[in-house]
């Protein structure tokens, strides 16, 4: 069974002073995760961004796993993240998607609920966006980030779905798609004609919305 | 503190993190912080830290995990206030 998980954190929406205070980040980062920052090659990313990179990895993996385990509780300290490497990116990964000012890609793993997942995080001065990678599952991964004008929850929800539908129309030229939710609120893409469903993950924070799906 | 008193103070803690002020005014113990108040999950840690400062308590990791809806938040705060006595 394939799944999808992504999460975005807008740096405009977080408190940078609080972020670097141990009383704050120790609520969701383990001592080992904190100490791993010192081992990151080249200190490419700030500690503030590192904290939110790990948060987004934990959130994205929670969304990925929740599809299989609906009663799963998001307990951040039980989602253990290791960042293997961070590298600077000079070109956009996918010219169809809007990923402005992408500066770094970070790769790593998360161990949680008896599973080990890989992730990729896209980090720039404005946000960090993490996507869970499931190389064992068939299909191609698709993801995107977009800036929106109105950050109200209803607008975020509408815009991220519109954005995802635009991508779907490019991936599959034919077909009518809809979004459905399980009884536990986990979203899927429904191909109305074929009846097939595909896992999708939505996220939004402030003026950014993002999605990931595999098809 | 009674549950009603904790709720009144809790509204002030939550207020900066929700844009749904109408819903906030009418919250009850079943109100879900994320689904109903549309609080971003990244702000849940802020709420825990602010609640700790407001009530002069320490909320451990296991207790923090339970703070999903308003009733759970009141349970945890009430428990920590009792432990403090």
Coordinates of C-alpha atoms in Angstrom, one line a residue:
Chain A
X1 CA 0.0 0.0 0.0
X2 CA 1.5 3.3 -1.0
X3 CA 1.1 6.6 0.8
X4 CA 2.0 10.2 0.7
X5 CA 3.2 12.7 3.2
X6 CA 4.4 16.3 3.0
X7 CA 4.7 19.3 5.3
X8 CA 5.6 22.9 4.9
X9 CA 6.7 25.5 7.4
X10 CA 6.7 29.1 6.5
X11 CA 9.5 31.0 8.3
X12 CA 7.4 34.2 8.3
X13 CA 4.9 32.4 10.6
X14 CA 7.4 31.2 13.3
X15 CA 9.0 32.9 16.1
X16 CA 12.8 32.9 15.4
X17 CA 13.9 33.8 18.9
X18 CA 11.7 31.1 20.5
X19 CA 12.8 28.6 17.9
X20 CA 16.4 28.6 19.2
X21 CA 15.5 28.4 22.9
X22 CA 16.1 24.9 24.3
X23 CA 12.8 25.1 26.3
X24 CA 11.0 25.2 22.9
X25 CA 12.9 22.9 20.6
X26 CA 13.4 20.2 23.3
X27 CA 9.7 19.7 23.3
X28 CA 10.0 17.9 19.9
X29 CA 13.7 17.3 19.2
X30 CA 15.7 14.6 21.0
X31 CA 19.2 15.3 22.4
X32 CA 20.6 13.2 19.7
X33 CA 18.8 15.1 17.0
X34 CA 20.1 18.4 18.5
X35 CA 23.6 17.1 18.6
X36 CA 23.5 16.0 15.0
X37 CA 23.3 19.6 13.9
X38 CA 26.9 20.0 14.8
X39 CA 27.8 17.1 12.5
X40 CA 26.1 18.5 9.4
X41 CA 28.8 19.0 6.8
X42 CA 29.7 22.6 6.1
X43 CA 27.0 24.1 8.4
X44 CA 25.0 25.0 5.3
X45 CA 21.8 25.7 7.2
X46 CA 21.1 27.7 10.3
X47 CA 20.1 26.0 13.6
X48 CA 16.7 27.8 13.3
X49 CA 16.1 26.3 9.9
X50 CA 17.4 22.9 11.1
X51 CA 14.8 22.9 13.9
X52 CA 12.0 23.4 11.5
X53 CA 13.4 21.0 8.9
X54 CA 13.2 18.3 11.5
X55 CA 9.7 19.4 12.5
X56 CA 8.5 19.2 8.9
X57 CA 10.1 15.7 8.5
X58 CA 8.3 14.5 11.6
X59 CA 5.0 15.9 10.4
X60 CA 5.4 14.6 6.9
X61 CA 6.1 11.1 8.1
X62 CA 3.2 11.2 10.5
X63 CA 0.9 12.0 7.6
X64 CA 2.5 9.2 5.6
X65 CA 2.0 6.7 8.4
X66 CA -1.4 7.8 9.5
X67 CA -2.9 6.4 6.3
X68 CA -2.0 2.9 7.4
X69 CA -2.4 3.5 11.2
X70 CA -5.3 5.9 11.7
X71 CA -5.1 5.9 15.5
X72 CA -1.5 6.9 15.4
X73 CA -0.8 9.9 17.7
X74 CA 1.6 12.6 16.6
X75 CA 4.2 12.4 19.3
X76 CA 7.2 14.3 17.8
X77 CA 9.8 12.8 20.1
X78 CA 8.9 9.3 18.9
X79 CA 9.6 10.3 15.3
X80 CA 13.4 10.1 15.2
X81 CA 15.0 12.0 12.3
X82 CA 18.5 11.7 10.9
X83 CA 19.7 14.2 8.3
X84 CA 22.4 12.5 6.1
X85 CA 23.4 15.4 3.9
X86 CA 22.4 18.9 2.6
X87 CA 23.4 20.2 -0.8
X88 CA 23.0 23.5 -2.5
X89 CA 20.7 23.5 -5.5
X90 CA 21.3 25.9 -8.4
X91 CA 18.4 24.9 -10.7
X92 CA 14.8 24.3 -10.2
X93 CA 13.9 20.6 -9.8
X94 CA 10.8 20.7 -12.0
X95 CA 10.2 23.8 -14.1
X96 CA 6.5 23.1 -14.0
X97 CA 6.3 23.6 -10.3
X98 CA 6.9 26.9 -8.5
X99 CA 9.7 26.4 -6.1
X100 CA 11.2 29.9 -5.8
X101 CA 14.6 30.5 -4.4
X102 CA 15.2 26.8 -3.6
X103 CA 18.6 26.8 -2.0
X104 CA 19.2 23.5 -0.4
X105 CA 18.0 19.9 -0.6
X106 CA 18.4 17.8 2.6
X107 CA 18.1 14.1 2.6
X108 CA 17.5 11.8 5.6
X109 CA 15.6 9.1 7.3
X110 CA 12.9 8.9 9.9
X111 CA 12.2 6.0 12.2
X112 CA 8.7 5.9 13.7
X113 CA 5.9 3.4 14.5
X114 CA 8.2 0.5 13.4
X115 CA 8.8 2.0 10.0
X116 CA 11.9 3.6 8.4
X117 CA 11.1 6.3 5.8
X118 CA 13.3 8.4 3.6
X119 CA 12.7 12.1 3.1
X120 CA 13.8 15.0 1.0
X121 CA 13.5 18.6 2.2
X122 CA 13.6 21.7 0.1
X123 CA 14.9 24.6 2.1
X124 CA 15.0 28.3 1.1
X125 CA 14.9 31.6 3.0
X126 CA 11.1 31.5 3.1
X127 CA 10.1 28.0 3.9
X128 CA 11.1 24.3 4.3
X129 CA 9.1 21.7 2.5
X130 CA 9.5 18.0 3.2
X131 CA 8.3 15.1 1.2
X132 CA 8.4 11.4 2.2
X133 CA 10.0 9.3 -0.5
X134 CA 8.8 5.8 -1.0
X135 CA 11.1 4.3 -3.6
X136 CA 9.6 0.8 -3.2
X137 CA 6.2 2.0 -4.4
X138 CA 5.4 2.1 -8.1
X139 CA 4.7 5.4 -9.8
X140 CA 6.3 8.8 -10.1
X141 CA 6.3 11.2 -7.2
X142 CA 4.9 14.7 -7.8
X143 CA 5.1 17.7 -5.5
X144 CA 4.8 21.4 -5.6
X145 CA 4.8 24.6 -3.5
X146 CA 2.9 27.7 -4.3
X147 CA 2.6 31.2 -2.7
X148 CA -1.0 32.4 -2.2
X149 CA -2.3 35.9 -1.5
X150 CA -4.8 35.1 1.2
X151 CA -3.6 32.9 4.1
X152 CA -7.0 32.2 5.6
X153 CA -7.6 28.4 6.3
X154 CA -10.5 28.2 3.8
X155 CA -8.4 29.8 1.0
X156 CA -5.4 27.7 1.8
X157 CA -7.5 24.6 1.5
X158 CA -9.1 25.6 -1.8
X159 CA -5.9 26.8 -3.4
X160 CA -3.8 23.7 -2.6
X161 CA -6.5 21.6 -4.2
X162 CA -6.6 23.8 -7.3
X163 CA -2.8 23.7 -7.5
X164 CA -2.8 19.9 -7.3
X165 CA -5.5 19.6 -9.9
X166 CA -3.4 21.7 -12.3
X167 CA -0.5 19.3 -11.8
X168 CA -2.9 16.3 -12.3
X169 CA -4.0 17.7 -15.6
X170 CA -0.4 17.8 -16.7
X171 CA 0.4 14.3 -15.4
X172 CA -2.7 12.7 -16.8
X173 CA -4.2 14.6 -19.7
X174 CA -7.4 12.7 -19.7
X175 CA -9.7 12.0 -16.8
X176 CA -11.7 13.9 -14.2
X177 CA -10.3 14.0 -10.7
X178 CA -11.8 14.6 -7.3
X179 CA -10.5 14.6 -3.8
X180 CA -11.9 12.3 -1.2
X181 CA -11.2 11.8 2.5
X182 CA -11.3 8.7 4.6
X183 CA -13.4 8.5 7.8
X184 CA -10.2 9.6 9.6
X185 CA -9.6 12.6 7.4
X186 CA -6.8 11.1 5.2
X187 CA -7.1 12.5 1.7
X188 CA -6.9 10.7 -1.7
X189 CA -7.2 11.6 -5.3
X190 CA -10.1 9.8 -7.0
X191 CA -10.1 9.2 -10.7
X192 CA -13.8 9.5 -11.3
X193 CA -13.7 7.5 -14.6
X194 CA -11.7 4.5 -13.6
X195 CA -12.6 4.5 -9.9
X196 CA -8.9 4.3 -9.0
X197 CA -7.6 6.2 -6.0
X198 CA -4.2 7.6 -5.3
X199 CA -2.8 8.9 -2.0
X200 CA -2.2 12.6 -1.7
X201 CA -0.9 14.8 1.0
X202 CA -1.7 18.5 1.5
X203 CA 0.0 21.1 3.7
X204 CA -0.2 24.8 4.2
X205 CA 1.3 27.4 6.4
X206 CA 0.8 31.1 6.1
X207 CA 1.2 32.1 2.5
X208 CA 2.5 28.8 1.2
X209 CA 0.5 25.7 0.1
X210 CA 2.1 22.4 -0.9
X211 CA 1.1 18.9 -2.0
X212 CA 2.7 15.5 -2.8
X213 CA 1.3 12.5 -4.5
X214 CA 2.4 9.4 -6.4
X215 CA 0.9 8.3 -9.6
Chain B
X1 CA -8.9 26.5 39.6
X2 CA -12.2 25.2 38.2
X3 CA -12.4 23.9 34.7
X4 CA -14.3 27.0 33.7
X5 CA -11.6 29.2 35.1
X6 CA -8.9 27.2 33.2
X7 CA -11.0 27.4 30.0
X8 CA -11.3 31.2 30.3
X9 CA -7.5 31.6 30.6
X10 CA -6.8 28.9 28.0
X11 CA -8.8 31.0 25.4
X12 CA -6.3 33.8 25.9
X13 CA -3.4 31.4 25.4
X14 CA -4.9 30.1 22.2
X15 CA -6.1 33.4 20.8
X16 CA -2.8 34.5 19.0
X17 CA -2.7 31.2 17.1
X18 CA -6.1 31.0 15.6
X19 CA -7.8 33.3 13.0
X20 CA -11.2 31.7 13.7
X21 CA -12.1 34.2 16.5
X22 CA -15.8 33.3 16.2
X23 CA -15.2 29.7 16.9
X24 CA -12.8 30.6 19.7
X25 CA -15.5 32.7 21.5
X26 CA -17.7 29.6 21.6
X27 CA -15.3 26.8 22.3
X28 CA -16.2 24.0 24.5
X29 CA -14.3 20.9 25.7
X30 CA -14.9 19.0 22.5
X31 CA -13.3 21.7 20.3
X32 CA -10.4 20.3 18.3
X33 CA -7.4 22.7 18.2
X34 CA -6.4 21.8 14.6
X35 CA -9.6 20.7 12.9
X36 CA -12.0 23.3 14.5
X37 CA -9.8 26.3 15.4
X38 CA -7.5 25.8 12.3
X39 CA -4.4 26.1 14.4
X40 CA -1.3 25.1 12.5
X41 CA 0.4 22.1 14.1
X42 CA 3.6 24.1 14.1
X43 CA 2.0 26.4 16.7
X44 CA 0.9 23.6 19.1
X45 CA 4.3 23.8 20.8
X46 CA 3.9 27.5 21.2
X47 CA 0.6 26.9 23.0
X48 CA 2.2 24.3 25.3
X49 CA 5.1 26.8 26.1
X50 CA 2.6 29.6 26.7
X51 CA 0.4 27.5 28.9
X52 CA 3.4 26.5 31.0
X53 CA 4.2 30.1 31.5
X54 CA 0.6 31.1 32.2
X55 CA 0.0 28.5 34.9
X56 CA 3.6 28.1 36.1
X57 CA 3.6 24.4 35.4
X58 CA 5.7 22.0 33.3
X59 CA 4.0 19.9 30.7
X60 CA 5.9 16.7 30.0
X61 CA 6.1 15.0 26.6
X62 CA 3.4 12.4 27.2
X63 CA 1.0 15.0 28.5
X64 CA 1.6 17.3 25.6
X65 CA 0.7 14.5 23.2
X66 CA -2.7 14.4 24.7
X67 CA -3.5 18.1 24.1
X68 CA -5.5 17.6 21.0
X69 CA -8.8 19.2 22.0
X70 CA -9.8 21.8 24.6
X71 CA -11.0 19.2 27.1
X72 CA -7.7 17.4 26.9
X73 CA -5.8 20.6 27.5
X74 CA -7.9 21.4 30.6
X75 CA -7.3 17.8 31.9
X76 CA -3.5 18.2 31.5
X77 CA -3.4 21.7 33.0
X78 CA -5.7 20.7 35.9
X79 CA -3.5 17.7 36.6
X80 CA -0.3 19.7 36.6
X81 CA -1.8 22.4 38.9
X82 CA -2.9 19.7 41.3
X83 CA 0.6 18.1 41.3
X84 CA 2.1 21.5 42.0
X85 CA 0.2 21.9 45.3

